[in-house]
Amino acid sequence: MPLSFGVQMLAPLSLTVDRDGVDLDAQTLTAVLDRDAAEIEITAYGVGGVMLGTTRHGLSAHPGGVPIEGLAWDGSDPSAEIIKLEVRAKDTAGFWASVELFPWFYDIPHEDVVFTSGEARILPEYEGHLQAAMGEIRAIQERYGEHAEINLYVGGFTDTVGSAATNRGLSERRAQAIAAWFRAAGFEEPVFYQGFGEDGLAVKTADEVDEAANRRAAYIIAAQPPPVSETLPSSQWKALR
């Protein structure tokens, strides 16, 4: 009798961990598998690539596509800085998938560049502010660059004088100008910029209010895009070419 066999092919297991679902203070995260989950393993790494601890979570065929919330990891020392999280997941068929997260980011302290009204040209008298910020950026590179990718994110903001659309465009051009300055000054890693305009105000004001504290920029060093927040209300970063 001829024999007949059926073969079932499974697509690679998909594991997703949303950056916004990572809570560094509580040491928990949320993960989603596209198939029923059997196990999640989380390994935390600190400064210098030191492994801080590994935690395994046995799951009872958690349904695929349903977020698995509150997955804790053991960092051994809760005060230790987390540089990387490695998340490995196994489905009920025994297939594995993994992702690496770099959940840290640094907002570089700096004095803001003051632009001429309506313009995005950096005046020579403010280059010293950027040079000082560059020193802070180099220090972060030296500390983390060996164990994590280093990216620079430049965000621009305005006050509420003028239309929202005009301010968003102006803040983007200014952020791009600052990003280009850092590239020209020797920062060779990926650089991204974004204009937030009137969104993410440092000082909440009504419309058409001239508030100097809202005409500012953010310089952020991170391995992955910083999470969306009240002060960084969008993830639409553009790569500097």
Short mmCIF file of C-alpha atoms in Angstrom, two decimals:
data_model
loop_
_atom_site.label_atom_id
_atom_site.label_comp_id
_atom_site.label_asym_id
_atom_site.label_seq_id
_atom_site.Cartn_x
_atom_site.Cartn_y
_atom_site.Cartn_z
CA MET A 1 0.00 0.00 0.00
CA PRO A 2 1.38 3.45 -0.84
CA LEU A 3 2.05 5.63 2.18
CA SER A 4 0.86 9.23 2.38
CA PHE A 5 2.24 11.81 4.81
CA GLY A 6 0.95 15.25 5.68
CA VAL A 7 3.48 17.93 6.62
CA GLN A 8 2.51 21.07 8.49
CA MET A 9 4.85 24.05 8.10
CA LEU A 10 4.88 26.67 10.85
CA ALA A 11 5.98 30.22 10.21
CA PRO A 12 8.74 31.54 12.49
CA LEU A 13 7.48 32.41 15.95
CA SER A 14 6.89 36.14 16.39
CA LEU A 15 7.68 37.80 19.72
CA THR A 16 6.87 41.46 20.35
CA VAL A 17 7.83 43.53 23.39
CA ASP A 18 6.52 47.08 23.28
CA ARG A 19 9.04 49.61 24.64
CA ASP A 20 6.16 51.47 26.31
CA GLY A 21 5.26 48.26 28.14
CA VAL A 22 8.63 48.09 29.91
CA ASP A 23 8.52 49.42 33.49
CA LEU A 24 12.07 49.79 34.76
CA ASP A 25 10.96 50.84 38.24
CA ALA A 26 8.70 47.83 38.74
CA GLN A 27 11.07 45.59 36.73
CA THR A 28 8.24 44.23 34.58
CA LEU A 29 7.37 44.11 30.90
CA THR A 30 4.58 43.04 28.56
CA ALA A 31 5.15 40.56 25.72
CA VAL A 32 2.98 39.19 22.91
CA LEU A 33 3.49 35.95 20.94
CA ASP A 34 1.57 35.18 17.78
CA ARG A 35 1.04 31.58 18.96
CA ASP A 36 0.17 30.00 22.30
CA ALA A 37 3.03 30.62 24.72
CA ALA A 38 4.65 28.03 26.97
CA GLU A 39 7.57 29.92 28.52
CA ILE A 40 9.17 33.37 28.76
CA GLU A 41 12.77 33.91 29.87
CA ILE A 42 14.14 37.38 30.70
CA THR A 43 17.83 38.13 31.27
CA ALA A 44 18.93 41.54 32.54
CA TYR A 45 22.36 43.06 31.85
CA GLY A 46 23.97 46.01 33.57
CA VAL A 47 26.82 48.42 32.85
CA GLY A 48 29.77 46.69 31.25
CA GLY A 49 27.58 43.90 29.94
CA VAL A 50 27.42 42.21 33.37
CA MET A 51 24.55 39.73 33.63
CA LEU A 52 22.36 40.73 36.58
CA GLY A 53 19.98 37.78 36.59
CA THR A 54 17.70 35.49 34.59
CA THR A 55 14.03 34.80 35.31
CA ARG A 56 11.89 32.08 33.70
CA HIS A 57 8.10 32.24 33.56
CA GLY A 58 6.24 29.01 32.88
CA LEU A 59 2.95 29.67 31.09
CA SER A 60 -0.04 27.41 30.66
CA ALA A 61 -0.57 27.78 26.90
CA HIS A 62 -1.19 31.50 27.12
CA PRO A 63 -3.28 32.35 24.01
CA GLY A 64 -1.40 33.76 21.05
CA GLY A 65 -2.02 37.44 20.33
CA VAL A 66 -3.04 38.18 23.92
CA PRO A 67 -0.57 40.40 25.83
CA ILE A 68 1.28 38.70 28.68
CA GLU A 69 1.49 41.45 31.27
CA GLY A 70 3.51 41.86 34.45
CA LEU A 71 6.45 39.66 33.40
CA ALA A 72 9.04 40.42 36.06
CA TRP A 73 12.78 40.00 35.82
CA ASP A 74 15.35 39.48 38.56
CA GLY A 75 17.95 42.21 38.44
CA SER A 76 19.43 41.02 41.76
CA ASP A 77 20.15 44.64 42.72
CA PRO A 78 17.03 46.79 42.13
CA SER A 79 19.22 49.91 42.07
CA ALA A 80 21.46 48.55 39.31
CA GLU A 81 21.17 50.30 35.97
CA ILE A 82 19.67 48.10 33.26
CA ILE A 83 21.49 48.40 29.94
CA LYS A 84 19.93 45.49 28.08
CA LEU A 85 17.06 43.04 28.45
CA GLU A 86 17.09 39.81 26.49
CA VAL A 87 13.63 38.25 26.18
CA ARG A 88 13.26 34.65 24.91
CA ALA A 89 9.89 33.02 24.39
CA LYS A 90 8.84 29.44 23.62
CA ASP A 91 5.53 28.38 22.12
CA THR A 92 3.67 25.17 22.94
CA ALA A 93 5.29 23.42 19.95
CA GLY A 94 8.75 24.07 21.39
CA PHE A 95 9.83 26.82 18.99
CA TRP A 96 11.82 29.79 20.35
CA ALA A 97 12.04 33.48 19.44
CA SER A 98 14.02 36.26 21.10
CA VAL A 99 14.36 40.03 21.14
CA GLU A 100 16.86 42.41 22.73
CA LEU A 101 15.77 45.65 24.38
CA PHE A 102 17.92 48.61 25.36
CA PRO A 103 15.47 50.49 27.60
CA TRP A 104 17.81 53.21 28.85
CA PHE A 105 18.01 56.78 27.56
CA TYR A 106 19.68 59.99 28.71
CA ASP A 107 18.38 63.52 28.32
CA ILE A 108 21.59 65.52 27.89
CA PRO A 109 21.66 68.66 30.09
CA HIS A 110 22.47 71.76 28.05
CA GLU A 111 21.93 75.45 27.47
CA ASP A 112 19.56 76.02 24.58
CA VAL A 113 20.49 77.64 21.30
CA VAL A 114 18.54 80.87 20.78
CA PHE A 115 17.35 81.29 17.20
CA THR A 116 16.37 84.47 15.42
CA SER A 117 12.57 84.69 15.18
CA GLY A 118 11.29 82.55 12.33
CA GLU A 119 14.75 81.24 11.42
CA ALA A 120 16.66 77.98 11.90
CA ARG A 121 20.25 79.18 11.45
CA ILE A 122 22.58 78.57 14.41
CA LEU A 123 24.28 81.83 15.31
CA PRO A 124 28.04 81.64 16.05
CA GLU A 125 27.62 82.92 19.62
CA TYR A 126 25.65 79.77 20.55
CA GLU A 127 28.08 77.19 19.24
CA GLY A 128 29.71 77.08 22.67
CA HIS A 129 26.44 75.71 24.07
CA LEU A 130 26.53 72.91 21.52
CA GLN A 131 30.20 72.18 22.17
CA ALA A 132 29.44 71.78 25.89
CA ALA A 133 26.58 69.39 25.06
CA MET A 134 28.92 67.48 22.77
CA GLY A 135 31.20 66.87 25.74
CA GLU A 136 28.29 65.34 27.66
CA ILE A 137 27.42 63.17 24.66
CA ARG A 138 31.00 61.90 24.39
CA ALA A 139 30.94 60.93 28.07
CA ILE A 140 27.82 58.81 27.51
CA GLN A 141 29.43 57.21 24.44
CA GLU A 142 32.47 56.29 26.49
CA ARG A 143 30.35 54.70 29.22
CA TYR A 144 27.95 52.67 27.08
CA GLY A 145 29.24 52.55 23.52
CA GLU A 146 31.04 49.22 23.90
CA HIS A 147 27.90 47.34 24.93
CA ALA A 148 25.02 49.16 23.22
CA GLU A 149 24.26 51.04 20.06
CA ILE A 150 24.45 54.80 20.60
CA ASN A 151 21.96 57.04 18.77
CA LEU A 152 21.34 60.76 19.14
CA TYR A 153 17.79 62.13 19.06
CA VAL A 154 17.25 65.89 18.72
CA GLY A 155 13.76 67.27 19.40
CA GLY A 156 12.70 70.85 18.79
CA PHE A 157 9.89 72.76 20.54
CA THR A 158 8.24 76.18 20.27
CA ASP A 159 5.91 78.35 22.31
CA THR A 160 2.30 78.89 21.25
CA VAL A 161 2.77 82.11 19.27
CA GLY A 162 1.74 81.42 15.65
CA SER A 163 -0.13 78.55 14.09
CA ALA A 164 0.47 74.99 15.23
CA ALA A 165 1.46 73.89 11.71
CA THR A 166 3.95 76.73 11.27
CA ASN A 167 5.50 76.05 14.67
CA ARG A 168 5.84 72.36 13.97
CA GLY A 169 7.69 73.05 10.73
CA LEU A 170 9.93 75.67 12.33
CA SER A 171 10.80 73.40 15.27
CA GLU A 172 11.68 70.59 12.85
CA ARG A 173 14.03 72.80 10.84
CA ARG A 174 15.73 73.95 14.03
CA ALA A 175 16.07 70.38 15.31
CA GLN A 176 17.54 69.38 11.96
CA ALA A 177 20.03 72.26 12.12
CA ILE A 178 21.21 71.19 15.57
CA ALA A 179 21.39 67.54 14.51
CA ALA A 180 23.49 68.54 11.51
CA TRP A 181 25.81 70.55 13.76
CA PHE A 182 26.52 67.49 15.92
CA ARG A 183 27.19 65.41 12.81
CA ALA A 184 29.59 68.06 11.44
CA ALA A 185 31.29 68.24 14.85
CA GLY A 186 32.22 64.56 14.65
CA PHE A 187 29.33 62.53 16.02
CA GLU A 188 29.44 59.54 13.67
CA GLU A 189 26.62 57.41 15.09
CA PRO A 190 23.03 57.56 13.79
CA VAL A 191 21.30 60.92 14.36
CA PHE A 192 17.54 61.49 14.33
CA TYR A 193 15.49 64.67 14.65
CA GLN A 194 11.87 65.69 15.09
CA GLY A 195 9.92 68.92 15.51
CA PHE A 196 7.20 68.84 18.17
CA GLY A 197 6.14 72.47 17.76
CA GLU A 198 3.64 73.43 20.45
CA ASP A 199 3.22 69.84 21.65
CA GLY A 200 5.00 68.81 24.83
CA LEU A 201 5.09 72.29 26.39
CA ALA A 202 7.51 72.65 29.30
CA VAL A 203 5.24 75.38 30.71
CA LYS A 204 1.53 74.99 29.99
CA THR A 205 0.16 78.19 28.48
CA ALA A 206 -2.80 79.40 26.48
CA ASP A 207 -2.51 79.99 22.73
CA GLU A 208 -0.43 82.94 21.48
CA VAL A 209 1.67 83.15 24.67
CA ASP A 210 5.35 84.13 24.31
CA GLU A 211 7.05 81.76 26.78
CA ALA A 212 10.85 81.42 26.49
CA ALA A 213 10.92 78.14 28.44
CA ASN A 214 8.91 76.50 25.67
CA ARG A 215 11.36 77.50 22.93
CA ARG A 216 13.79 74.72 23.60
CA ALA A 217 15.41 71.54 22.32
CA ALA A 218 15.98 68.05 23.74
CA TYR A 219 19.17 66.07 23.11
CA ILE A 220 18.65 62.41 23.96
CA ILE A 221 21.16 59.58 23.78
CA ALA A 222 19.61 56.12 23.53
CA ALA A 223 20.05 52.76 21.85
CA GLN A 224 16.41 52.73 20.69
CA PRO A 225 13.86 55.52 20.13
CA PRO A 226 12.86 57.04 23.47
CA PRO A 227 9.35 56.13 24.61
CA VAL A 228 6.43 58.38 23.77
CA SER A 229 5.54 60.53 26.76
CA GLU A 230 3.91 63.82 27.66
CA THR A 231 7.18 65.64 26.92
CA LEU A 232 8.02 63.55 23.83
CA PRO A 233 4.52 63.12 22.36
CA SER A 234 5.45 61.48 19.05
CA SER A 235 7.69 58.71 17.72
CA GLN A 236 8.04 60.09 14.16
CA TRP A 237 11.81 60.52 14.22
CA LYS A 238 13.57 61.28 10.95
CA ALA A 239 17.07 60.01 10.18
CA LEU A 240 19.64 62.70 9.38
CA ARG A 241 21.03 61.97 5.93
#
